[in-house]
Coordinates of C-alpha atoms in Angstrom, one line a residue:
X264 CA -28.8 -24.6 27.8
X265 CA -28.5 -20.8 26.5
X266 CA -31.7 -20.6 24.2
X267 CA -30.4 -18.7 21.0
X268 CA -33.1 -15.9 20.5
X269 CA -30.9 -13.4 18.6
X270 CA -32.4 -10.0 17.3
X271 CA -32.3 -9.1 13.6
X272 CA -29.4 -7.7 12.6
X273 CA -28.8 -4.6 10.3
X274 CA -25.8 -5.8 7.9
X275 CA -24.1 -2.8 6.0
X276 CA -23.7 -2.6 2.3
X277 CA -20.6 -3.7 0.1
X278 CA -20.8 -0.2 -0.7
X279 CA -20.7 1.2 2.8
X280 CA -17.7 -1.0 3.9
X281 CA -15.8 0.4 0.7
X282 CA -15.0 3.2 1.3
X283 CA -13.0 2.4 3.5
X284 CA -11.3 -0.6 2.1
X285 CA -7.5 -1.3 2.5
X286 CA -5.5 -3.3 0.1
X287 CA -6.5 -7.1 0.8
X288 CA -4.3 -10.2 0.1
X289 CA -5.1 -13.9 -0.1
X290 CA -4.5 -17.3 -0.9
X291 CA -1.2 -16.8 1.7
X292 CA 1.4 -19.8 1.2
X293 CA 4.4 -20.4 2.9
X294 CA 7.0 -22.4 1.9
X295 CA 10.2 -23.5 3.4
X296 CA 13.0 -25.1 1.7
X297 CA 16.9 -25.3 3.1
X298 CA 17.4 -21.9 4.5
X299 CA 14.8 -20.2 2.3
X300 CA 11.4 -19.1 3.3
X301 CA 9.1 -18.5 0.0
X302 CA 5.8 -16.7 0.6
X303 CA 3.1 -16.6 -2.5
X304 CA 0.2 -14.5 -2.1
X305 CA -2.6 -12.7 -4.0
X306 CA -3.0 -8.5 -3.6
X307 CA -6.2 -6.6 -4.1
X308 CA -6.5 -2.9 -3.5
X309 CA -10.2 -0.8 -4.1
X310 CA -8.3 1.9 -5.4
X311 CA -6.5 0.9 -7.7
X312 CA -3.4 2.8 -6.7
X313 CA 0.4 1.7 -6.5
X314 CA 0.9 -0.8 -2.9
X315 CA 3.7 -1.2 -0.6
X316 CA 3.9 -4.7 0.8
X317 CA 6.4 -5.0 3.9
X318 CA 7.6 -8.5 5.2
X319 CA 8.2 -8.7 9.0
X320 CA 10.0 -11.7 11.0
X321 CA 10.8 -12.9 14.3
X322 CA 11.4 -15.9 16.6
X323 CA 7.7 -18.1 16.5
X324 CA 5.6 -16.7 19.3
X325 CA 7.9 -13.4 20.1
X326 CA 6.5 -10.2 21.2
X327 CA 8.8 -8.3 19.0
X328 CA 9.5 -9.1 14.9
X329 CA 13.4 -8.0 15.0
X330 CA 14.5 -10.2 13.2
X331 CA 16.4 -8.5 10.1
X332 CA 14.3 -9.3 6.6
X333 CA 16.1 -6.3 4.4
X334 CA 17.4 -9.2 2.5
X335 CA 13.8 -10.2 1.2
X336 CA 13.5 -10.1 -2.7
X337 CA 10.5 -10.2 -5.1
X338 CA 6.9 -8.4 -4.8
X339 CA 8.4 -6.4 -1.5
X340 CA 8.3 -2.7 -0.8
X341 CA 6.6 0.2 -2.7
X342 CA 5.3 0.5 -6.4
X343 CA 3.4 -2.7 -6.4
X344 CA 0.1 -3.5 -8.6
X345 CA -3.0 -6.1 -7.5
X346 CA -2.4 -9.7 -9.0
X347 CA -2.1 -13.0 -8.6
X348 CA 1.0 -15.0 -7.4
X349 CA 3.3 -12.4 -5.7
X350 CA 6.2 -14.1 -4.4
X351 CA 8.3 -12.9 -1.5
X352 CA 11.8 -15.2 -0.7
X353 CA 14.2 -14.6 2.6
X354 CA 17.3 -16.5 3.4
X355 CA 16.7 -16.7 6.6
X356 CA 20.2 -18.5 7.4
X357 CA 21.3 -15.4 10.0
X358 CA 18.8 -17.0 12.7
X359 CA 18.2 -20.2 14.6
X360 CA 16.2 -22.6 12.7
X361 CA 14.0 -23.2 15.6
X362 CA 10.6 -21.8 13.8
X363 CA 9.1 -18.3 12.9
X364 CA 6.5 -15.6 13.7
X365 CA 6.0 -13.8 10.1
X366 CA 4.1 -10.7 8.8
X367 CA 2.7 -9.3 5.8
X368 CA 1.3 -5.9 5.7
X369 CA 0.1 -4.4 2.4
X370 CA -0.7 -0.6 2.2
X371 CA -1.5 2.2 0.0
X372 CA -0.4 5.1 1.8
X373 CA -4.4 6.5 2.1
X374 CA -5.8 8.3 5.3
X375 CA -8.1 6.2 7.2
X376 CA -11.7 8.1 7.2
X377 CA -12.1 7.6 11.1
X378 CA -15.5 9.3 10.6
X379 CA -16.6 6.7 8.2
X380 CA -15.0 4.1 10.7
X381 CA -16.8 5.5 13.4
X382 CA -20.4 5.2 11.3
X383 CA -19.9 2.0 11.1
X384 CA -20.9 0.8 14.5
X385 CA -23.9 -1.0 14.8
X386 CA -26.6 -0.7 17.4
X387 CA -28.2 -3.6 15.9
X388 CA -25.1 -5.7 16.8
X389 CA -24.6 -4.8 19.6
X390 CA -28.3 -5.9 20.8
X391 CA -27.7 -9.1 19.4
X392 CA -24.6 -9.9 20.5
X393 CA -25.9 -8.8 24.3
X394 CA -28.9 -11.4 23.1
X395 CA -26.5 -14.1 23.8
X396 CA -24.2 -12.6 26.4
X397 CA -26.8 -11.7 28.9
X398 CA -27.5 -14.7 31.4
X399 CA -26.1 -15.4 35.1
X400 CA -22.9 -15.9 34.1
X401 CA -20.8 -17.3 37.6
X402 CA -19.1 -20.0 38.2
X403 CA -21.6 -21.7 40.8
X404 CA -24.6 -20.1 39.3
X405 CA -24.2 -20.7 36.2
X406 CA -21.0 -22.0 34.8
X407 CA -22.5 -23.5 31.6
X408 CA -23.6 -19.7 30.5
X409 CA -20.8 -18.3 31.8
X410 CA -18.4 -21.1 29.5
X411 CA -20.8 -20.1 26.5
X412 CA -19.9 -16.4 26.9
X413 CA -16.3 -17.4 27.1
X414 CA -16.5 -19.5 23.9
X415 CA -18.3 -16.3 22.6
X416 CA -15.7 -14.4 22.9
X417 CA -12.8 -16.6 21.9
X418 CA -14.5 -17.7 18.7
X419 CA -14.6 -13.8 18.2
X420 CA -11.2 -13.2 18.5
X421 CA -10.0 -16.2 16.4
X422 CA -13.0 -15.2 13.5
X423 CA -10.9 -11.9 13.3
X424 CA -7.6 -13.6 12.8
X425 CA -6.5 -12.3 16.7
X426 CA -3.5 -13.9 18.4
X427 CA -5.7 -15.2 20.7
X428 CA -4.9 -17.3 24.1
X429 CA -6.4 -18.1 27.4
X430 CA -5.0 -17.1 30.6
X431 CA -5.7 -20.5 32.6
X432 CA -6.0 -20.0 36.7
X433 CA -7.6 -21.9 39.4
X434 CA -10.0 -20.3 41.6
X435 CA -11.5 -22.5 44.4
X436 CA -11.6 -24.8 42.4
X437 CA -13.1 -23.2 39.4
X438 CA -11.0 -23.1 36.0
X439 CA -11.3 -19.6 35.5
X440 CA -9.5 -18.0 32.1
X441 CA -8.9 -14.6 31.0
X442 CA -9.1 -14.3 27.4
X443 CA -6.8 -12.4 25.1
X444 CA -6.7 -11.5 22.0
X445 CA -3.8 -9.3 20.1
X446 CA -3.9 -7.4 17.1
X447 CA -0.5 -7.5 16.2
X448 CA 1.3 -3.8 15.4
X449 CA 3.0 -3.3 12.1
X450 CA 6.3 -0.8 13.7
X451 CA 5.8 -1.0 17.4
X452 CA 4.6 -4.2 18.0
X453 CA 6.0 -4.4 21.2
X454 CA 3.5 -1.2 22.9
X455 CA 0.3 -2.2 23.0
X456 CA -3.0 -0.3 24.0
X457 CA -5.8 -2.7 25.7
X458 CA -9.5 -2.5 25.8
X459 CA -11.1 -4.8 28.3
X460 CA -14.2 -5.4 30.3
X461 CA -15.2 -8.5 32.4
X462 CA -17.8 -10.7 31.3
X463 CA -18.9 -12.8 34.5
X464 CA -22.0 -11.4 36.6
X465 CA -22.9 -11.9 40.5
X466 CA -25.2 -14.8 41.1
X467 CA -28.5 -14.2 40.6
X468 CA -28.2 -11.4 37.7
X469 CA -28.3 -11.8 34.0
X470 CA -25.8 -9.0 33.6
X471 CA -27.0 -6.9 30.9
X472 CA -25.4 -4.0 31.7
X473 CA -22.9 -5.8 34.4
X474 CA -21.1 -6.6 31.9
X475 CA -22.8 -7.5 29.2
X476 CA -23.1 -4.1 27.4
X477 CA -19.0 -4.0 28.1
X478 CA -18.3 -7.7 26.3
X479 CA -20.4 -6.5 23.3
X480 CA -19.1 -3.4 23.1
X481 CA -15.4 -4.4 23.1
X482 CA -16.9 -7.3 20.2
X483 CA -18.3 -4.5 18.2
X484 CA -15.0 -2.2 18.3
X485 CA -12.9 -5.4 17.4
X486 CA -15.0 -5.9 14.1
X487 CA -14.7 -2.6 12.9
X488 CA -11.1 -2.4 13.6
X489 CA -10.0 -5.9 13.0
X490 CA -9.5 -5.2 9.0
X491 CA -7.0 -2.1 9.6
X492 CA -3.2 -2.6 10.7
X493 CA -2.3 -0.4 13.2
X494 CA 1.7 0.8 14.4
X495 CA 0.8 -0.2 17.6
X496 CA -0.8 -3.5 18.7
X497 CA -4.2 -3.6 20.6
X498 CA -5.2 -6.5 22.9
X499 CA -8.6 -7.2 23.8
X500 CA -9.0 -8.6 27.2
X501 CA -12.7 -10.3 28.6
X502 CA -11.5 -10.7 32.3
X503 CA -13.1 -13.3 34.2
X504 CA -14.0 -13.1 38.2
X505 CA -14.3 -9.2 38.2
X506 CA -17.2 -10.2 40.8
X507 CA -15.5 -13.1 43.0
X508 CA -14.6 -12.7 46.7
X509 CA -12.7 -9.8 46.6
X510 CA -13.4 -8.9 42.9
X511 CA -10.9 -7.9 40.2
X512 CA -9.8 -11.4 40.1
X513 CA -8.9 -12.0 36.7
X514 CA -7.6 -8.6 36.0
X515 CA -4.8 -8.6 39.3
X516 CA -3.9 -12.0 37.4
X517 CA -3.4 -10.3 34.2
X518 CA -0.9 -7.6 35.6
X519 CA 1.1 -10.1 38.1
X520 CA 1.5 -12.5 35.5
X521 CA 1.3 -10.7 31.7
X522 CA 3.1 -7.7 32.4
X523 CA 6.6 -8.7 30.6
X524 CA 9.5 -6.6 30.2
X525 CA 9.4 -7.2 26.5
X526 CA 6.3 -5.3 26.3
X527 CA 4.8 -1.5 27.1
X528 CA 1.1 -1.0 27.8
X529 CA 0.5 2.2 26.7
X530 CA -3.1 2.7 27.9
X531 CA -6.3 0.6 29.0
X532 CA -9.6 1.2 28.1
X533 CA -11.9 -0.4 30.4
X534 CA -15.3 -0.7 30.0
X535 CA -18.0 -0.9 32.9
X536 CA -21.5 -0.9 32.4
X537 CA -22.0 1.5 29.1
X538 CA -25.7 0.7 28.5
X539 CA -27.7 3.1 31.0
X540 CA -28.8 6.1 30.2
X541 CA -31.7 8.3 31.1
X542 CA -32.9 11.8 30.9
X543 CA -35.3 12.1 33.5
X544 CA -34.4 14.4 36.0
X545 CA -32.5 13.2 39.5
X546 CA -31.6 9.4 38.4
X547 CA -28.1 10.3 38.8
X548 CA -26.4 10.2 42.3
X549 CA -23.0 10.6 43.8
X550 CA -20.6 8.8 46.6
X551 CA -20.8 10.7 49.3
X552 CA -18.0 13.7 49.6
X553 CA -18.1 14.0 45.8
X554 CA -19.4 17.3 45.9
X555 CA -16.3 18.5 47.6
X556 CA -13.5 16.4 45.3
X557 CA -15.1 17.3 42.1
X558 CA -17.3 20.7 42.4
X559 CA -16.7 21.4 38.7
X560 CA -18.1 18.3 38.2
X561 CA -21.3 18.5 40.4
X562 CA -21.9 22.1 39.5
X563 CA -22.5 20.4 36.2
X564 CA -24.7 17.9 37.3
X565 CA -27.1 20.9 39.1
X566 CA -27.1 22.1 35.9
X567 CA -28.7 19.5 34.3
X568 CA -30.9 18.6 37.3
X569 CA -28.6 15.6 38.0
X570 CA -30.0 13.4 34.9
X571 CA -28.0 10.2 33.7
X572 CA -27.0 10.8 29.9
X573 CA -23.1 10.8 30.0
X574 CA -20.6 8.1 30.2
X575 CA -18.2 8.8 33.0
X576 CA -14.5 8.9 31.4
X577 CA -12.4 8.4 34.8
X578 CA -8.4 8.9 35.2
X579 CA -5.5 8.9 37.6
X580 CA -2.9 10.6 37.4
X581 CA -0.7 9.3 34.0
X582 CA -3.9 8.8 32.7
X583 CA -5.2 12.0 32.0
X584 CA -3.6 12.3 28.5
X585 CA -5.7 9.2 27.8
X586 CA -8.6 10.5 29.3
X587 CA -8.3 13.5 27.3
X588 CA -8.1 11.8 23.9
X589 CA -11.1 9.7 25.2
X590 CA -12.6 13.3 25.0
X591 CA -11.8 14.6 21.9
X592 CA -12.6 12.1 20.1
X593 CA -15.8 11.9 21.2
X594 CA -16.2 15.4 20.7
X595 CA -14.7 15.6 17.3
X596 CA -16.9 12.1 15.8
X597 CA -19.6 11.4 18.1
X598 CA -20.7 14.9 19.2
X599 CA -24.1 13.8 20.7
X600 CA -22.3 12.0 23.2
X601 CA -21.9 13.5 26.1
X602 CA -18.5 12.4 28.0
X603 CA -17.5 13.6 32.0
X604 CA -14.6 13.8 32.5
X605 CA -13.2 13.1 36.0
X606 CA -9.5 12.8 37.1
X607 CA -8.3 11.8 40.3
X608 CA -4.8 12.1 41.8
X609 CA -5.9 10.1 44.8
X610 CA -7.2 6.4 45.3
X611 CA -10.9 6.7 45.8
X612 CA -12.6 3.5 46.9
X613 CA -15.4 4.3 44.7
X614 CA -12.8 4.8 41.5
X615 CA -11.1 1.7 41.9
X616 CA -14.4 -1.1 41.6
X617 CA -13.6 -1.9 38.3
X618 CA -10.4 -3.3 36.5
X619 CA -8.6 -0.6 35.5
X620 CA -7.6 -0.4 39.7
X621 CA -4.7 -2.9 39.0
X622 CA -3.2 -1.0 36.3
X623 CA -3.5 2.1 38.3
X624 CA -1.6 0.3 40.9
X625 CA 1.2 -1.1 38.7
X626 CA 1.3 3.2 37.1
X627 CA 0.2 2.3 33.9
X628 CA -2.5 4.6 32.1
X629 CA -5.7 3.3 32.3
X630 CA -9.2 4.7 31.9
X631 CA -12.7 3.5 33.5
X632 CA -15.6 4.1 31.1
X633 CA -18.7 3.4 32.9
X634 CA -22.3 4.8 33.2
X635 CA -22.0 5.1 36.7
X636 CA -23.0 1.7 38.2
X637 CA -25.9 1.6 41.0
X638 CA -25.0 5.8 41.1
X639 CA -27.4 5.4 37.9
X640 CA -28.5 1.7 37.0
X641 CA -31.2 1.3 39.7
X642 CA -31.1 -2.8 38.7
X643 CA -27.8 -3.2 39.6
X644 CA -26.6 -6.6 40.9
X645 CA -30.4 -7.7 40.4
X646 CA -32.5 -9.8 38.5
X647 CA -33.8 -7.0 36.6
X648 CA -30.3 -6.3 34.9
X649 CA -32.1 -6.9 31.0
X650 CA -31.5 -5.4 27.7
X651 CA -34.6 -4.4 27.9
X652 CA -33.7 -1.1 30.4
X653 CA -30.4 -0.4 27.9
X654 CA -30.4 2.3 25.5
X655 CA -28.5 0.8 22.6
X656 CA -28.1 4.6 20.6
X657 CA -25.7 5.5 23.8
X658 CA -24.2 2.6 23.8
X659 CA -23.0 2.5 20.4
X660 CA -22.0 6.2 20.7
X661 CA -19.4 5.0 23.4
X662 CA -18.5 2.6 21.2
X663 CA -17.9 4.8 18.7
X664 CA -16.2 7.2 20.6
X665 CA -13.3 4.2 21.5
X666 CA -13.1 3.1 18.0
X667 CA -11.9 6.8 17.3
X668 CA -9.9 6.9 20.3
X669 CA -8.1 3.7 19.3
X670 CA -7.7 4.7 15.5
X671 CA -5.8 8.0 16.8
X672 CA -3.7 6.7 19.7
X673 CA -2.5 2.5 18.4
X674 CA -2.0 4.3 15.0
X675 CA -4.6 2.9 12.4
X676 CA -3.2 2.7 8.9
X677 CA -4.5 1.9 5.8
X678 CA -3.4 -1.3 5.1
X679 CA -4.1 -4.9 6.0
X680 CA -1.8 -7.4 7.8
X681 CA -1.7 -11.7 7.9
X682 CA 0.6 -13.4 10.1
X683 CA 1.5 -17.1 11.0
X684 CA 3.7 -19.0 13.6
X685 CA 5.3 -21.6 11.4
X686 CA 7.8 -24.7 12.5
X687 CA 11.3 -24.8 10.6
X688 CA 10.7 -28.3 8.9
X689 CA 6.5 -27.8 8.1
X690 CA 5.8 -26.5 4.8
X691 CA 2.1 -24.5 5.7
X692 CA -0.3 -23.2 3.5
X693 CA -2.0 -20.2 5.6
X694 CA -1.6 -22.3 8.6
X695 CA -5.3 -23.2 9.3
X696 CA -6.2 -24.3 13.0
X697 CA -9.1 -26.0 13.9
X698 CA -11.5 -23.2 13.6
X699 CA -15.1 -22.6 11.7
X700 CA -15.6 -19.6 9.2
X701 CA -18.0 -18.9 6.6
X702 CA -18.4 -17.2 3.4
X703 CA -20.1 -15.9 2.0
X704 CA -22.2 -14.4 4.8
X705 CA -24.9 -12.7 4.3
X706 CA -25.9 -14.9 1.4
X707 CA -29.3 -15.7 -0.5
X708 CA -28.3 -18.8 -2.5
X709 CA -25.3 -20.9 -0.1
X710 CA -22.7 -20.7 2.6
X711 CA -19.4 -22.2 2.7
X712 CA -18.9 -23.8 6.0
X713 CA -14.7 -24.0 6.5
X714 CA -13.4 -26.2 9.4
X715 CA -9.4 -26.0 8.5
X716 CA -8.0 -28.5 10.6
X717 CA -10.5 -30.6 12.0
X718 CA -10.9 -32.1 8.7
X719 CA -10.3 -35.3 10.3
X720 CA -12.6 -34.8 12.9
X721 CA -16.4 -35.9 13.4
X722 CA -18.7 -33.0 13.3
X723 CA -21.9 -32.0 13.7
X724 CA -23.8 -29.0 11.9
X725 CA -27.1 -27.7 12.7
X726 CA -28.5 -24.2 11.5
X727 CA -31.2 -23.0 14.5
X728 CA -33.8 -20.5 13.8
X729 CA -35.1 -17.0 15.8
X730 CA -37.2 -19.6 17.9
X731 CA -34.3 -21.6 18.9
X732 CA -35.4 -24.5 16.2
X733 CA -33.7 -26.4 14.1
X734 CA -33.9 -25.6 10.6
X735 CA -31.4 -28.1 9.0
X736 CA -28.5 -30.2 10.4
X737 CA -25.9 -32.7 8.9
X738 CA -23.2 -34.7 10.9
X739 CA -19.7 -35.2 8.8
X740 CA -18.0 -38.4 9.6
X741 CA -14.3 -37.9 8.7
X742 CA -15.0 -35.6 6.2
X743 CA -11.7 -35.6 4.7
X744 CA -12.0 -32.0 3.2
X745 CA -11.8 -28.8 5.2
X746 CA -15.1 -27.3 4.1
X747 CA -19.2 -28.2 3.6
X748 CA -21.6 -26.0 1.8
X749 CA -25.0 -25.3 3.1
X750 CA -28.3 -24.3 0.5
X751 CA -30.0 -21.1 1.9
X752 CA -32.1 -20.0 -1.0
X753 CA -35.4 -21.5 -0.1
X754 CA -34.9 -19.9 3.7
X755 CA -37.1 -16.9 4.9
X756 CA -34.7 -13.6 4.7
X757 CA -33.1 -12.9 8.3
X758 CA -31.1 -13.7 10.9
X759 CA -29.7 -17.5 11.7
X760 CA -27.2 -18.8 14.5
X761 CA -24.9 -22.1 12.9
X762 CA -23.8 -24.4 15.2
X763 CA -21.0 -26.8 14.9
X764 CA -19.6 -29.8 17.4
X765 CA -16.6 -31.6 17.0
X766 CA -15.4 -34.3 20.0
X767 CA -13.4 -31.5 21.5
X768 CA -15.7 -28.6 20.9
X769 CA -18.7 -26.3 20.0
X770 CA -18.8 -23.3 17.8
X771 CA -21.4 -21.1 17.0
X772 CA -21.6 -18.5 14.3
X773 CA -24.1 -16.1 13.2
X774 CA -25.6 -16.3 9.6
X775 CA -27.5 -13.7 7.5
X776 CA -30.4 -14.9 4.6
X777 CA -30.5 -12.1 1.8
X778 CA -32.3 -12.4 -0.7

């Protein structure tokens, strides 16, 4: 078993995450009766300012939201105040009553403070998210990790309200998944940007860097972008078997099978290994013949005695405007990182071990952000691939760097969105799967443990400490009721992980003490 041996984390302030607050709703019903579809909701916004509220439709599970909601009436459109019990209603008799994919998005109009966005990266989280990724992670040596890492991530997506799915192949035998999660767009649904990285490791390594560093850093851009809509819609991909047989597995998978014609990818942003950095002279190397493809490039890296402190931003072709964005973004928010740029208009065999190759293949923008690999990382593909060689400062500056890139390219708006696949003849009431959240969290007195629809389910609770002890635990026989509250007020201030088991599955949640 994965021992759960977290870092402390460094949780922002109310007042930090304000200033960038959107309007919020909540308490989301949905009602349907004959023809009619009757949403109620409650509407929040920090600055007190009029709110537009737009209400979006389609066929349940589409792509796209075309269908045609201008006949919508109540607390829709611009002008709106915060309160209680806003009411939307939509004939929706035009369509086949064969179930719906709906949207809200409320918005005050308000630029987003991308450097305030960008601030809000955490080095902290990131360490202790890669505290639990890092592990062989492979299918023969160590599927148990590697299915605890893909739970990871999953959870992750479907904590930040993600349309999130698995990708299901066989592989020799082994059940490998992609997972994918997709932020859905509030105008152009249907183009989508993608940020990706794999998160299984060779046999033998724990994978810090490879990939680790890339599965918490796409985590860590998701939370901070998560509460913003965005015009465009942004999936977040963990591949799976970037490192089996003849590697790229998962990702050649993605583009044969998840490319649809209903859909654009407008760029990729793929993460590999963005943890190494160093500034001791000659730790940086080059493929052979690099010198003569690049001398720009390498007259650079002469300059600066051929040290390791950049993250490699690499394009082909199409990409370049991509790459370039990639560059001023980190130039304009994260100016102490320092970002090479290289673009190729030919298939290098050293440029294409990542996967980003298949999207290159299929002419589809697509970016490699790495630190260089074994050109740098002198524990690559070894046992000594530990957070403890990482510098988590660059890492969270490349981070930062792709939250900004993001913000300007998908179209980040001020404004929040909910959505819901609902059936024709089930009334819902904020549809809730069988999923775990909790609030308040961090907490000093008690935290709500939710469990929507495994209400009727056994489970099993158990709060675990730094040391991988159990501090407290209860097991729920058919609870009946969708939520358990757990006393933390007589627990030491700091860092917990939550554990829950039903008969199907585990979760496992992190939890802050405050006091």
């Amino acid at each position: 078993m994965k021992r759960f041996l977290p870092l402390l984390l460094t949780f922002f302030t109310l007042s930090a995450l304000g200033q960038n607050q959107p309007p919020t709703m909540s308490n989301i019903q949905v009602g349907i009766a004959g023809t009619t579809i009757t949403l109620t909701y409650d509407l929040a916004g920090a600055g007190g300012g009029p709110i537009t509220v737009a209400f979006r439709a389609g066929e349940k599970g589409s792509i796209k939201l075309a269908y045609n909601t201008s006949n919508a009436a109540g607390d829709i459109g611009p002008g709106l105040s915060a309160g209680a019990g806003k009411q939307i209603t939509w004939d929706f008799s035009a369509y086949p009553a064969a179930g719906f994919r709906l949207q809200l998005v409320a918005s005050d109009g308000q630029a987003v403070d991308i450097q305030a966005l960008v601030d809000q990266v955490d080095s902290a989280r990131l360490k202790a998210d890669l505290s639990f990724i890092e592990g062989v992670r492979h299918r023969n040596g160590n599927p148990v990790h590697l299915q605890e890492t893909r739970d990871f991530i999953q959870n992750h997506f479907v904590e930040h309200h993600l349309e999130t799915h698995l990708q299901e192949f066989d592989y020799s035998g082994y059940a490998a998944a992609n997972i994918i999660g997709r932020q859905i767009g509030t105008e152009s649904e249907d183009s989508v940007f993608i940020l990706d990285g794999h998160f299984d490791t060779v046999n033998g390594a724990p994978g810090a860097d490879d990939n680790g560093s890339a599965v918490a850093g796409f985590m860590e851009a998701l939370r901070i972008l998560a509460p913003y809509g965005f015009k465009k819609s942004i999936k977040y991909i963990g591949f799976d078997l970037e490192e089996a047989g003849p590697g790229l597995v998962g990702s050649k998978r993605y583009v044969d099978e998840m490319l649809v014609p209903e859909e654009t990818t407008a760029g990729v942003l793929n993460f590999e290994m963005i943890g190494y950095y160093t500034e001791v002279p000659n730790t940086q190397v080059m493929p052979a013949g690099f010198n003569l493809l690049f001398p720009d490039v390498y007259q650079d890296l002469i300059a600066d005695e051929f040290r390791g402190n950049f993250i490699t931003d690499v394009s082909y072709n199409n990409s370049e405007p991509l790459a370039d964005a990639f560059l001023g973004a980190a130039a304009q928010y994260v100016p102490g990182l320092k970002v090479v740029k290289i673009h190729t208009t030919t298939l290098l065999p050293d440029l294409l071990r990542s996967d980003h190759a298949w999207f290159w293949y299929s002419a589809i923008p697509a970016l490699m952000i790495t630190d260089g690999a074994e050109f740098r990382n002198p524990y690559y593909h070894s046992p000594q691939d530990k957070s403890e060689f990482l510098d988590f400062t660059f890492m969270r500056q490349v981070v930062q760097a792709t939250v900004a890139t993001l913000a300007g390219q998908a179209g980040i708006q001020h404004a929040t969105t909910w959505w819901t696949d609902t059936d024709f003849f089930t009334p819902v009431k904020e549809v809730l799967p069988c999923e775990v959240s909790l609030s308040p969290n961090p907490s000093g007195d008690f935290i709500r443990i939710s469990w929507g629809a495994c209400a009727n389910s056994e489970l099993e609770y158990e709060l675990i400490g730094l040391q991988g002890q159990t501090v407290t635990g209860k097991k729920v026989v058919n609870p009946g009721t969708p939520e358990a509250v757990l006393k933390v007020r007589d627990l030491p201030p700091g860092v917990y992980f939550l554990r829950v088991n039903s008969a199907e599955r585990q979760w496992v949640r992190k939890v802050a003490v405050s006091h």
